[in-house]
Coordinates of C-alpha atoms and ligand atoms in Angstrom, one line a residue:
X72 CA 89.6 51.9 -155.7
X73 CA 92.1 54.4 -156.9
X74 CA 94.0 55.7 -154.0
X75 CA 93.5 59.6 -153.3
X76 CA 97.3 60.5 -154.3
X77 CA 97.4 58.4 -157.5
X78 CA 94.1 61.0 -158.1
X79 CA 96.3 63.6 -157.7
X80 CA 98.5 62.5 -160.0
X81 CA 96.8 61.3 -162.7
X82 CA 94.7 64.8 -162.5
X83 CA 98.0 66.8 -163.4
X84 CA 99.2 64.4 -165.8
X85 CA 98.4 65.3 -169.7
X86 CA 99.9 61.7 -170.5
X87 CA 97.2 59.8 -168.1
X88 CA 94.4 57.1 -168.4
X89 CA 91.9 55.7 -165.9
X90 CA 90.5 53.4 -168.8
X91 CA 89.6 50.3 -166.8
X92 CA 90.8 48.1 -170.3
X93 CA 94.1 49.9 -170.3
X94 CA 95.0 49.2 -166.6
X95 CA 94.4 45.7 -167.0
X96 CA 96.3 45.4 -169.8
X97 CA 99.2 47.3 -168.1
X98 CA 98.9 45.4 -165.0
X99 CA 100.3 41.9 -165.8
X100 CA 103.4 41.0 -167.7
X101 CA 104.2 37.7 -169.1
X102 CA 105.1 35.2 -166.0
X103 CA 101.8 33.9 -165.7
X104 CA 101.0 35.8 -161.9
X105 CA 98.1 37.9 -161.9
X106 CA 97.9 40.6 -159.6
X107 CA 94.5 40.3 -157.0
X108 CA 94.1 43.9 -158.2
X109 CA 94.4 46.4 -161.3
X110 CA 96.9 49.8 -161.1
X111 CA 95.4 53.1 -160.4
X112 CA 96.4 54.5 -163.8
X113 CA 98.6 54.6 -166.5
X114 CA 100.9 57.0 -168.0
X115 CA 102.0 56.9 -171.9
X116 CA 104.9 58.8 -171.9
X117 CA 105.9 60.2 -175.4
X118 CA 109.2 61.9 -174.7
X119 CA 111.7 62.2 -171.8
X120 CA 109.6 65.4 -170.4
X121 CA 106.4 63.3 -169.9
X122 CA 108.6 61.0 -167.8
X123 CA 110.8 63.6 -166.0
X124 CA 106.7 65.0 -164.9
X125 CA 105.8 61.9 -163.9
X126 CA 108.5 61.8 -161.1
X127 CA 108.1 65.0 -160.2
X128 CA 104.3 64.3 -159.9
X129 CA 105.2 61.5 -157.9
X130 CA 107.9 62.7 -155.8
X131 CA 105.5 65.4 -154.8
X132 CA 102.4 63.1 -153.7
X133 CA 104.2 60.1 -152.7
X134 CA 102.7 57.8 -155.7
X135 CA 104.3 54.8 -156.6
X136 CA 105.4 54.4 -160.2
X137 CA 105.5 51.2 -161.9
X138 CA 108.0 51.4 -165.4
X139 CA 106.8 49.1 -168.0
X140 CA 108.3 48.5 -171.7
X141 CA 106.6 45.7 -173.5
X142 CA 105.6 43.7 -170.5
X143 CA 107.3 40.5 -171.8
X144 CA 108.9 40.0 -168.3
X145 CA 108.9 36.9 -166.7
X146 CA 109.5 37.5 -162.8
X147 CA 106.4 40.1 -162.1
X148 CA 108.5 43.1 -162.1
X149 CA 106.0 45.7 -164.4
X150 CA 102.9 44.1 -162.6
X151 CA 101.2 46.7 -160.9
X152 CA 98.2 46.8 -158.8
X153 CA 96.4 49.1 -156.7
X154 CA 97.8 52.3 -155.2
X155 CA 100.6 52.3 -158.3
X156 CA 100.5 54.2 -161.6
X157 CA 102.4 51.8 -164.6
X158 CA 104.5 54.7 -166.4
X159 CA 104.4 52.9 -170.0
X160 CA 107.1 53.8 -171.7
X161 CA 106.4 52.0 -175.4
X162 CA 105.8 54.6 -176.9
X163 CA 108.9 56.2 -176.8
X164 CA 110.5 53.8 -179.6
X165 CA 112.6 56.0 -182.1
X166 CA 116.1 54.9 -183.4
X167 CA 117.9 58.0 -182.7
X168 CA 120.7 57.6 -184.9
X169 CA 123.2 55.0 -185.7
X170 CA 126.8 55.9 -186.1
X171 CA 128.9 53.0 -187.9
X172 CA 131.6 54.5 -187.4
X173 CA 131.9 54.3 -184.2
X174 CA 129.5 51.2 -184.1
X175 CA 126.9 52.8 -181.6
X176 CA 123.1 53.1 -182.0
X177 CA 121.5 56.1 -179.9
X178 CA 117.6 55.0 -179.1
X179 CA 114.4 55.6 -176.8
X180 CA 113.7 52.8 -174.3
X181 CA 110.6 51.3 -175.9
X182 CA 112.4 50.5 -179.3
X183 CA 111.8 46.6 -179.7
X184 CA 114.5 44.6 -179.7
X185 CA 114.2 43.5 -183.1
X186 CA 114.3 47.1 -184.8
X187 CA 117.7 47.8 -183.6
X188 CA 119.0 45.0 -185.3
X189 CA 117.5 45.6 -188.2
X190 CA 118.3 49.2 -188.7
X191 CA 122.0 47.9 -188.0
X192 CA 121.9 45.2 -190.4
X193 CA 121.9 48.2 -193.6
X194 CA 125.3 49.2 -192.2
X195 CA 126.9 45.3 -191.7
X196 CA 126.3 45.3 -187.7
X197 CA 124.3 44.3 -185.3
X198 CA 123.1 44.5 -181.7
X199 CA 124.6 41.0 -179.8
X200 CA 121.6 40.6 -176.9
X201 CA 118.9 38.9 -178.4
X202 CA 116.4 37.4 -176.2
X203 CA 114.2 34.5 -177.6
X204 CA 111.5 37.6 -177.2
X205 CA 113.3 39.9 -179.4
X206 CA 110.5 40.3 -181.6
X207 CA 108.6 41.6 -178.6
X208 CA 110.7 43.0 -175.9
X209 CA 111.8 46.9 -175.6
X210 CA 115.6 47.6 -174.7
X211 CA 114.5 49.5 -172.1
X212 CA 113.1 46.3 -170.6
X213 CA 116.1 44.4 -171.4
X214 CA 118.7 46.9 -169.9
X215 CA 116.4 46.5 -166.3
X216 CA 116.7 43.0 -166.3
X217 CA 120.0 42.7 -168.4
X218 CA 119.3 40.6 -170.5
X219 CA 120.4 37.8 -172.1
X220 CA 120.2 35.7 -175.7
X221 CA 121.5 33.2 -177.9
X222 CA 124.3 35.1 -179.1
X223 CA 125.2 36.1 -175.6
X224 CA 127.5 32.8 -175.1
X225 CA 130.2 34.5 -177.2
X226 CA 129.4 38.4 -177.3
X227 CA 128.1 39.3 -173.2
X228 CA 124.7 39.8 -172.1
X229 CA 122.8 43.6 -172.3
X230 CA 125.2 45.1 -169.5
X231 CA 128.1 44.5 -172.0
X232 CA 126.5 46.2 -174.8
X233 CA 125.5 49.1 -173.5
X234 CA 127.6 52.6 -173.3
X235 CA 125.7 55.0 -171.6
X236 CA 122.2 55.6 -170.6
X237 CA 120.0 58.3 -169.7
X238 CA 118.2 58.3 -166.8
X239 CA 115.2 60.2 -165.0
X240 CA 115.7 59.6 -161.2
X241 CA 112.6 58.8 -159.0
X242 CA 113.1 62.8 -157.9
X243 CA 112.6 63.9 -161.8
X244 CA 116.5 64.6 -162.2
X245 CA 118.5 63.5 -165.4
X246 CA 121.6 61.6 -164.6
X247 CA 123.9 60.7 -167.4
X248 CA 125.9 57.1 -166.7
X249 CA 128.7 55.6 -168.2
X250 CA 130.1 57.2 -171.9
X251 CA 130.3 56.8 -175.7
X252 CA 134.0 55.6 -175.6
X253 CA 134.6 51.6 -175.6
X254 CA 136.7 52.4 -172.8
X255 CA 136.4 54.7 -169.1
X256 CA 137.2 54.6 -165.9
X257 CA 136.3 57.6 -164.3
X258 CA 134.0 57.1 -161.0
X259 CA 132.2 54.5 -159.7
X260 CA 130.4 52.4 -162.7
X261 CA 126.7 53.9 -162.8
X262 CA 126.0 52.5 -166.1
X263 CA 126.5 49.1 -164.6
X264 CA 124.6 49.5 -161.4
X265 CA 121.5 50.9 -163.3
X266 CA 121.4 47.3 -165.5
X267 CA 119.6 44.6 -164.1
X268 CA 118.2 47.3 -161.5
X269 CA 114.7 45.9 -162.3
X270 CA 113.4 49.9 -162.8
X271 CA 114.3 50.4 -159.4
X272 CA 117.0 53.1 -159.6
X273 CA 115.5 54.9 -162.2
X274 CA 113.9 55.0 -165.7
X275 CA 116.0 54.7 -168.4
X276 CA 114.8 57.3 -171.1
X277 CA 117.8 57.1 -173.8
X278 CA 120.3 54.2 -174.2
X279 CA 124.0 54.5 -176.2
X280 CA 123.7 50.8 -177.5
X281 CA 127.5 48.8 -179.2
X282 CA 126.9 47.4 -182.1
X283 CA 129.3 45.0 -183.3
X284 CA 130.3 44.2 -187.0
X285 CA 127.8 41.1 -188.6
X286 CA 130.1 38.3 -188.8
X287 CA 131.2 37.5 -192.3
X288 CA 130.4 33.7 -191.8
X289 CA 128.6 31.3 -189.7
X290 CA 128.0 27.7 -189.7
X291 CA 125.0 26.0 -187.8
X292 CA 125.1 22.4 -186.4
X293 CA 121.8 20.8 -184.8
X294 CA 122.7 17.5 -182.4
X295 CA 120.4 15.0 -181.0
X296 CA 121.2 12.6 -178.0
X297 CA 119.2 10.2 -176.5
X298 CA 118.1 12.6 -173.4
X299 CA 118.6 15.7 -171.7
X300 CA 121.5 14.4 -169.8
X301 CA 123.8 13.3 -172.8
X302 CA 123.0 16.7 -174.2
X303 CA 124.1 18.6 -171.2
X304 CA 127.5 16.5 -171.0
X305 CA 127.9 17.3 -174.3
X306 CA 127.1 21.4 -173.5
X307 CA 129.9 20.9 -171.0
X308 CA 132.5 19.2 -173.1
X309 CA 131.9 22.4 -175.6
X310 CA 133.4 24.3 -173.0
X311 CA 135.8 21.8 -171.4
X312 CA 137.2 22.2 -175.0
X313 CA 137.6 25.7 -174.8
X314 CA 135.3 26.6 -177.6
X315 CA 133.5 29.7 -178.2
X316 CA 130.4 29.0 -180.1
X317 CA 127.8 32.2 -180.6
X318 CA 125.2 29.8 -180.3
X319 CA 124.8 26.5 -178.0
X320 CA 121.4 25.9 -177.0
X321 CA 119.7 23.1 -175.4
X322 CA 116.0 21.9 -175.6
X323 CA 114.6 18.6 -174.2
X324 CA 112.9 16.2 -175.6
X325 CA 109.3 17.4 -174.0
X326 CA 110.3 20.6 -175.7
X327 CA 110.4 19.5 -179.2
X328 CA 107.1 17.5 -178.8
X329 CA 105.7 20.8 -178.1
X330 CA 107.7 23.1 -180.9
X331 CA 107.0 20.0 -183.5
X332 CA 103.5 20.0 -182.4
X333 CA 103.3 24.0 -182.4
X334 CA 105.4 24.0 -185.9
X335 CA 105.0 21.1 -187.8
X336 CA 108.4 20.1 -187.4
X337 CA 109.6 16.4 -186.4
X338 CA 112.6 17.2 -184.3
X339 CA 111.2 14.8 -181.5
X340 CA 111.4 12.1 -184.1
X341 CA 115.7 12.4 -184.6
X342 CA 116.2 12.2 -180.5
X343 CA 115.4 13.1 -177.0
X344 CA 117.2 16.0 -176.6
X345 CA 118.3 18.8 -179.0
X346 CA 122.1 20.9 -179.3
X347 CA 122.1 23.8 -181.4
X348 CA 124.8 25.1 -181.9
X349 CA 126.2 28.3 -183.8
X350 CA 129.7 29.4 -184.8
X351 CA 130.7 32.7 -186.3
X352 CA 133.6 34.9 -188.0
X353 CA 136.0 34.1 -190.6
X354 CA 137.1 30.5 -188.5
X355 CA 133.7 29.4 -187.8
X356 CA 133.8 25.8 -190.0
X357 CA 137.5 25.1 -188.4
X358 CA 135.9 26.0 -185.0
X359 CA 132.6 24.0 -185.7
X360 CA 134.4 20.7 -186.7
X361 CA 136.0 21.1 -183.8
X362 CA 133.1 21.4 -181.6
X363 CA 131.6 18.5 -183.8
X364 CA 134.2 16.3 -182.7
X365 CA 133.4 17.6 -179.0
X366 CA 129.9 16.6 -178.7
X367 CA 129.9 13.4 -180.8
X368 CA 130.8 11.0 -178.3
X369 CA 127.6 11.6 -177.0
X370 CA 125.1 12.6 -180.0
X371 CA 122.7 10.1 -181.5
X372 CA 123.1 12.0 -185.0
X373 CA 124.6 15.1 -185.9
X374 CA 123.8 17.8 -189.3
X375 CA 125.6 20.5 -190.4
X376 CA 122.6 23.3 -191.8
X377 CA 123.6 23.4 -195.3
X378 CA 121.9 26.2 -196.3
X379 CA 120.7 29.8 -194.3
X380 CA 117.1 28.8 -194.7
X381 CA 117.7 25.3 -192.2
X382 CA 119.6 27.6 -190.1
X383 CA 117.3 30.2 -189.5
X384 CA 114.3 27.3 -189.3
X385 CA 116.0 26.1 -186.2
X386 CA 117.3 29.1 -184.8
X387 CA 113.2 29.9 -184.7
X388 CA 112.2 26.4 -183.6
X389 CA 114.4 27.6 -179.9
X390 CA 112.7 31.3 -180.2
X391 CA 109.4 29.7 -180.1
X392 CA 109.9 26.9 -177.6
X393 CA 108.2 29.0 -174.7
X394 CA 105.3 30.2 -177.1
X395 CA 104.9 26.3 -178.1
X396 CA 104.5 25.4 -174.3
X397 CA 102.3 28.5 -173.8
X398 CA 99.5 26.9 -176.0
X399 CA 100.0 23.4 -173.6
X400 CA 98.6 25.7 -170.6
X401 CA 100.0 28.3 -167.9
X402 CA 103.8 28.4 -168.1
X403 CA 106.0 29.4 -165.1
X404 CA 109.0 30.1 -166.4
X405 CA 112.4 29.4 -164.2
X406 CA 115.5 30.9 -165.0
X407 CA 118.3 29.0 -162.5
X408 CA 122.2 29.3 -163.2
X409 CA 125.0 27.0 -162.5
X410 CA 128.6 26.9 -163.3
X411 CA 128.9 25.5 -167.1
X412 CA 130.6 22.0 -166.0
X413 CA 127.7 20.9 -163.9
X414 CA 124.8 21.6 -166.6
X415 CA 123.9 17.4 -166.3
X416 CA 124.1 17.1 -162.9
X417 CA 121.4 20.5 -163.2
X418 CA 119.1 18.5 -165.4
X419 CA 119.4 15.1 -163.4
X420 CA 118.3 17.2 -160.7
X421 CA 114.9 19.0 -162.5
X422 CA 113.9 15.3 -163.4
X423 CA 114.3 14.7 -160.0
X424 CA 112.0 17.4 -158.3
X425 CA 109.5 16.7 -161.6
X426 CA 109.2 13.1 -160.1
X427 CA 109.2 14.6 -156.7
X428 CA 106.6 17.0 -156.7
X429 CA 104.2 15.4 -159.6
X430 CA 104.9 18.6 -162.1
X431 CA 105.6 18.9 -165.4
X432 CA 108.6 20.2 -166.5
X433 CA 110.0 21.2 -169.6
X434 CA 114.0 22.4 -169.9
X435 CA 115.7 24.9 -172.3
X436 CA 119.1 26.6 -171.6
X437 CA 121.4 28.7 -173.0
X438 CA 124.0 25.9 -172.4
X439 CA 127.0 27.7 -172.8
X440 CA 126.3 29.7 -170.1
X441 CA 125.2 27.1 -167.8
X442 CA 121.9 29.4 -167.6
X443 CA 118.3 26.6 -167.6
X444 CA 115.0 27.5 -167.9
X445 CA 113.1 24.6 -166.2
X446 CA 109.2 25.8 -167.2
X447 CA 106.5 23.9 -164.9
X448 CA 103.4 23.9 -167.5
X449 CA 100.2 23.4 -165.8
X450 CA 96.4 23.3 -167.1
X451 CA 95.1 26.8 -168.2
X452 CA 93.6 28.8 -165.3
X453 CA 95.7 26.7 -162.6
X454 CA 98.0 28.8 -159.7
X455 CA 101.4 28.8 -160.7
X456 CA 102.1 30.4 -157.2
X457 CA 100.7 28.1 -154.7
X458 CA 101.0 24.3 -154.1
X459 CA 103.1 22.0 -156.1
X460 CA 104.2 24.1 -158.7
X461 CA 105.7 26.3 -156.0
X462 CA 107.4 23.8 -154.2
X463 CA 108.8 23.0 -157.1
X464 CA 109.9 26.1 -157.9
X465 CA 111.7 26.7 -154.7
X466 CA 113.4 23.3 -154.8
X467 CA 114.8 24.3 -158.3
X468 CA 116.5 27.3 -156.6
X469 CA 117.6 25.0 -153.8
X470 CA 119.3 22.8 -156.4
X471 CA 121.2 26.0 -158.0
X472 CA 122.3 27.3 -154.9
X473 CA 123.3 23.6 -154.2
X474 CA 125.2 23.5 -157.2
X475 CA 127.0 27.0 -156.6
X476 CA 124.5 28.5 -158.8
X477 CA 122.2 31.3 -158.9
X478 CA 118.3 31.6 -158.7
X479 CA 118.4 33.9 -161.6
X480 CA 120.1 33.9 -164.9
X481 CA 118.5 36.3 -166.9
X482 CA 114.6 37.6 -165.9
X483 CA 115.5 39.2 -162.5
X484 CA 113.9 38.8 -158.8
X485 CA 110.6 40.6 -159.5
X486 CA 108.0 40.0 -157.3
X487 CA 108.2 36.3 -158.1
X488 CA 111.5 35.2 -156.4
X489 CA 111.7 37.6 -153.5
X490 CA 111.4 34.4 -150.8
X491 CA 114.4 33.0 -152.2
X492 CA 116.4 36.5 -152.6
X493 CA 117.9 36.6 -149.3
X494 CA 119.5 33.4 -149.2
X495 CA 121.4 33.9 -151.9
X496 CA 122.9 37.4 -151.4
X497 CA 123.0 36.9 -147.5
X498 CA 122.3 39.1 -145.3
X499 CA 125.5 42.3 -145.4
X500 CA 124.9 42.1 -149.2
X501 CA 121.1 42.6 -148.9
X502 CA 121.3 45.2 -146.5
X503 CA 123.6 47.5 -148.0
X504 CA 121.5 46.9 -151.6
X505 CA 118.8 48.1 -149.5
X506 CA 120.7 51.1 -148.1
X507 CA 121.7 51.9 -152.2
X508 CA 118.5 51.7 -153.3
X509 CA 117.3 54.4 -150.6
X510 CA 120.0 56.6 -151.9
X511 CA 118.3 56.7 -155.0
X512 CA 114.8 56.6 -154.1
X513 CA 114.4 57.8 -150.2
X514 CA 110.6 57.7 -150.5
X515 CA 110.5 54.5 -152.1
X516 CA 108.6 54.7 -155.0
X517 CA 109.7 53.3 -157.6
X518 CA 108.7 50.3 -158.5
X519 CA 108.1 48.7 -154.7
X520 CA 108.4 45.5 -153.6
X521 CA 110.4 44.2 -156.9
X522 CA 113.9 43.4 -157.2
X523 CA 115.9 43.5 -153.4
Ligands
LIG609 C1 108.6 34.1 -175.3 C2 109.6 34.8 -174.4 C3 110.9 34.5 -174.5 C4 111.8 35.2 -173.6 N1 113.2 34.9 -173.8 C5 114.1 35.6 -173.1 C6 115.5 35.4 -173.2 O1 115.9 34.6 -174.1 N2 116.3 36.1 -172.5 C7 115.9 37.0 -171.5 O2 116.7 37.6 -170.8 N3 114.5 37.2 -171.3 C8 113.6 36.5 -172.1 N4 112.3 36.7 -171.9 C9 111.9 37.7 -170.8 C10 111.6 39.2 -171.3 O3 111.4 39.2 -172.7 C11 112.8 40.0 -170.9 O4 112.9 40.0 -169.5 C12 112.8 41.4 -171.4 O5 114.1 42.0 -171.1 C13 111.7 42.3 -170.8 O6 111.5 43.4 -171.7 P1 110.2 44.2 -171.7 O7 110.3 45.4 -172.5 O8 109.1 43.3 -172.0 O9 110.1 44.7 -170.2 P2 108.9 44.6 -169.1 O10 108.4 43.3 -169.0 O11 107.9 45.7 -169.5 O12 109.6 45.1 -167.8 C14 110.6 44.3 -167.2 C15 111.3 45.0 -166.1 O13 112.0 46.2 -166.6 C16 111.5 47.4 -166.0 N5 111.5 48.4 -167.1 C17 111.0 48.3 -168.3 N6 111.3 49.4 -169.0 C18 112.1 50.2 -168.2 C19 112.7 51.4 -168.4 N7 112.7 52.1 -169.5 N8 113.4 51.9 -167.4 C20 113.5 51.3 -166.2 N9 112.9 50.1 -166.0 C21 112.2 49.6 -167.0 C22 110.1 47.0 -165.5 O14 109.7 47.8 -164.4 C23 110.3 45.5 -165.1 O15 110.9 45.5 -163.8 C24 111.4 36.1 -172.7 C25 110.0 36.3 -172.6 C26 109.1 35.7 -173.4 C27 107.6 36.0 -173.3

């Protein structure tokens, strides 16, 4: 039943749809929760007017706007359901320009990933947050949940690539954050409060992106250990040895099973745990013998990818380690943090709660920065939000918090980790992230119920 104001809205809206196909399709995202019901509507905005309407339109009825980019998200935050209008903003997906000079790209929210990096690539640079999604994901997407990426262990995750961002404020106003300089000051730091704000603050409708200069050289080393544990010691002695590898990623040994089964390849076959690690610039084989000599004492076999072929083969073996699992069943897709030096005691602890609670789960991290994706797979068409897989869930952010960690690395609070939310940001923190989000959004509508 579309609620009487979303009516209104959608009425005065050129941009709208009530297609039932559409709001389905613009109601889920890809964390495996299914909302009970579908949005009222959708909006496909084509340029920053059709979204500064939007909040006026809103703002004026009281509607509540859901902001979507490619709905690749993993913690619920562009599902929508009734009573809310998704404001889909892929559409909007022009390269404004690129200026090497100054090594910025200018672009529209619902430019994939992918497509700024290769638009940079014809003038040597490129964009360093590259989520396993990149192929799929919008920047706009990326800059609400900040995201992170492979290269992020040695160049930052989304908040540290991006200058300055327009914005259209739940009220329909255009605020201007942060600059084009590499450096500024001036005021509080806007730019950084609206990343990772989960389209909460506001909906990003332009985004000054840094580019960085494409290394000259890199040299790519896969490592295999006889389980998950010797792989994470050997994550942690990478950074015991102060090393700064642009790659160091971890899969287990359930993972390669399902990448060799999804890819034809026969990683499972060389261990039971898989390092991958990356170094760039003009030191990168000095830095990757050393890094070599780091993680041997605990590697079953270690090879040097002789060729940019083998290296790009595994770079995509990690990229698709989630689609693998995703043809195994429903995935549920965890996303815990703890400090870099206690990555084995993390994984000793997954097995634990997978033993505990009768789940299955498989482990990938970004291991240099101590960020682990434990992903409970269970059979198609099974809740990934009730019973054991739940339990499970929560004890995994128990076993963070436990280890100083955090519940979330990279794919935000969403709807999906809310029960946990308080506990880790206690209670002054909470309440005055609350307070912040009503200066922004006194009527509370955008995007309720996700993120604080
Ligand atoms: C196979 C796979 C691999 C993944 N790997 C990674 C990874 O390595 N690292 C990582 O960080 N994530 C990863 N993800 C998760 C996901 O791709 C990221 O969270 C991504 O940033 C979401 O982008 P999106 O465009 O799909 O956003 P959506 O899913 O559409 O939205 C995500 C959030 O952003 C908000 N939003 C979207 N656009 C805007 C906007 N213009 N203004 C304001 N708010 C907006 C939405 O309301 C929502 O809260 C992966 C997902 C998949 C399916």
């Amino acid at each position: 039943m579309t609620s009487p104001t979303s009516q209104l809205l959608l009425e005065d809206h050129p941009r709208a749809s009530v297609d039932r196909a559409l709001r389905a399709r613009a109601s889920v995202e890809r964390s495996g929760f299914v909302p009970p019901t579908f949005a009222d509507g959708v909006i496909f905005a084509q340029d920053i007017e059709d979204v500064v309407l939007t909040m006026k339109l809103a703002s004026k009825y009281g509607v509540r706007i859901v902001p979507r980019g490619a709905g690749t998200g993993l913690a619920a935050g562009s599902c929508a359901q009734e009573g809310e209008v998704v404001l889909d903003l892929s559409a909007m997906n022009q390269i404004l320009s690129i200026d090497p000079v100054q090594g910025i790209a200018t672009v529209q929210p619902g430019v994939i990933n992918a497509a700024v990096n290769q638009a940079a690539e014809e003038y040597n640079l490129f964009y360093a947050p590259d989520p396993a999604s990149t192929a799929i994901c919008s920047i706009g997407g990326n800059i609400a949940t900040n995201a992170g990426g492979m290269w992020c262990a040695k160049y930052g995750v989304t908040r540290e690539s991006v200058l300055s961002l327009l914005v259209v404020l739940p009220d329909g106003q255009l605020l201007r954050t942060g600059r084009r300089t590499i450096k500024g000051v001036a005021g509080y730091d806007m730019n950084a409060l609206m990343i990772g704000s989960e389209g909460t603050l506001g909906i990003v409708v332009e985004a000054v992106l840094r580019l960085r200069p494409k290394p000259k050289h890199t040299a790519t080393l896969v490592a295999y250990f006889p389980d998950e544990v010797a792989a994470a010691a050997a994550a942690s002695a990478v950074s015991a040895a102060g090393l700064t590898p642009s790659v160091l990623e971890l899969m287990d040994g359930k993972t390669l099973l399902a990448v060799d089964s999804a890819m034809g390849t026969e990683h499972h076959n060389s261990g039971g745990a898989l390092l991958l690690a990356q170094t760039d610039g003009y030191g990168a084989d000095l830095e990757m013998q050393a890094l070599e000599l780091a993680i041997k004492p605990f590697a079953e076999h270690c090879e040097l990818a002789t060729t940019e072929q083998h290296a790009q083969a595994l770079i995509e073996a990690r990229r698709q380690a989630i689609p693998s699992m995703e043809k195994l069943g429903t995935v549920s897709i965890c996303d815990i943090g703890v400090p870099r030096n206690r990555l084995a005691e993390a994984i000793a602890g997954l097995q634990r709660i997978e033993a505990e609670r009768g789940v299955s789960i498989f482990i990938i991290a970004h291991a240099a920065d101590g960020n682990l994706h434990p992903i409970i797979v269970v059979p198609a068409g099974q809740s990934i939000i009730s019973g054991a897989p739940k339990l499970a869930l929560a004890d995994m952010f128990y076993l963070a918090q436990e280890l100083g960690g955090t519940l979330t690395g990279e794919h935000g609070i969403g709807l999906l980790k809310q029960d946990w939310l308080p506990e880790e940001l206690g209670e002054t923190s909470l309440q005055l992230q609350r307070r912040l989000r009503k200066v922004f959004d006194p009527q509370g509508i955008l995007n309720p119920g996700k993120a604080i």
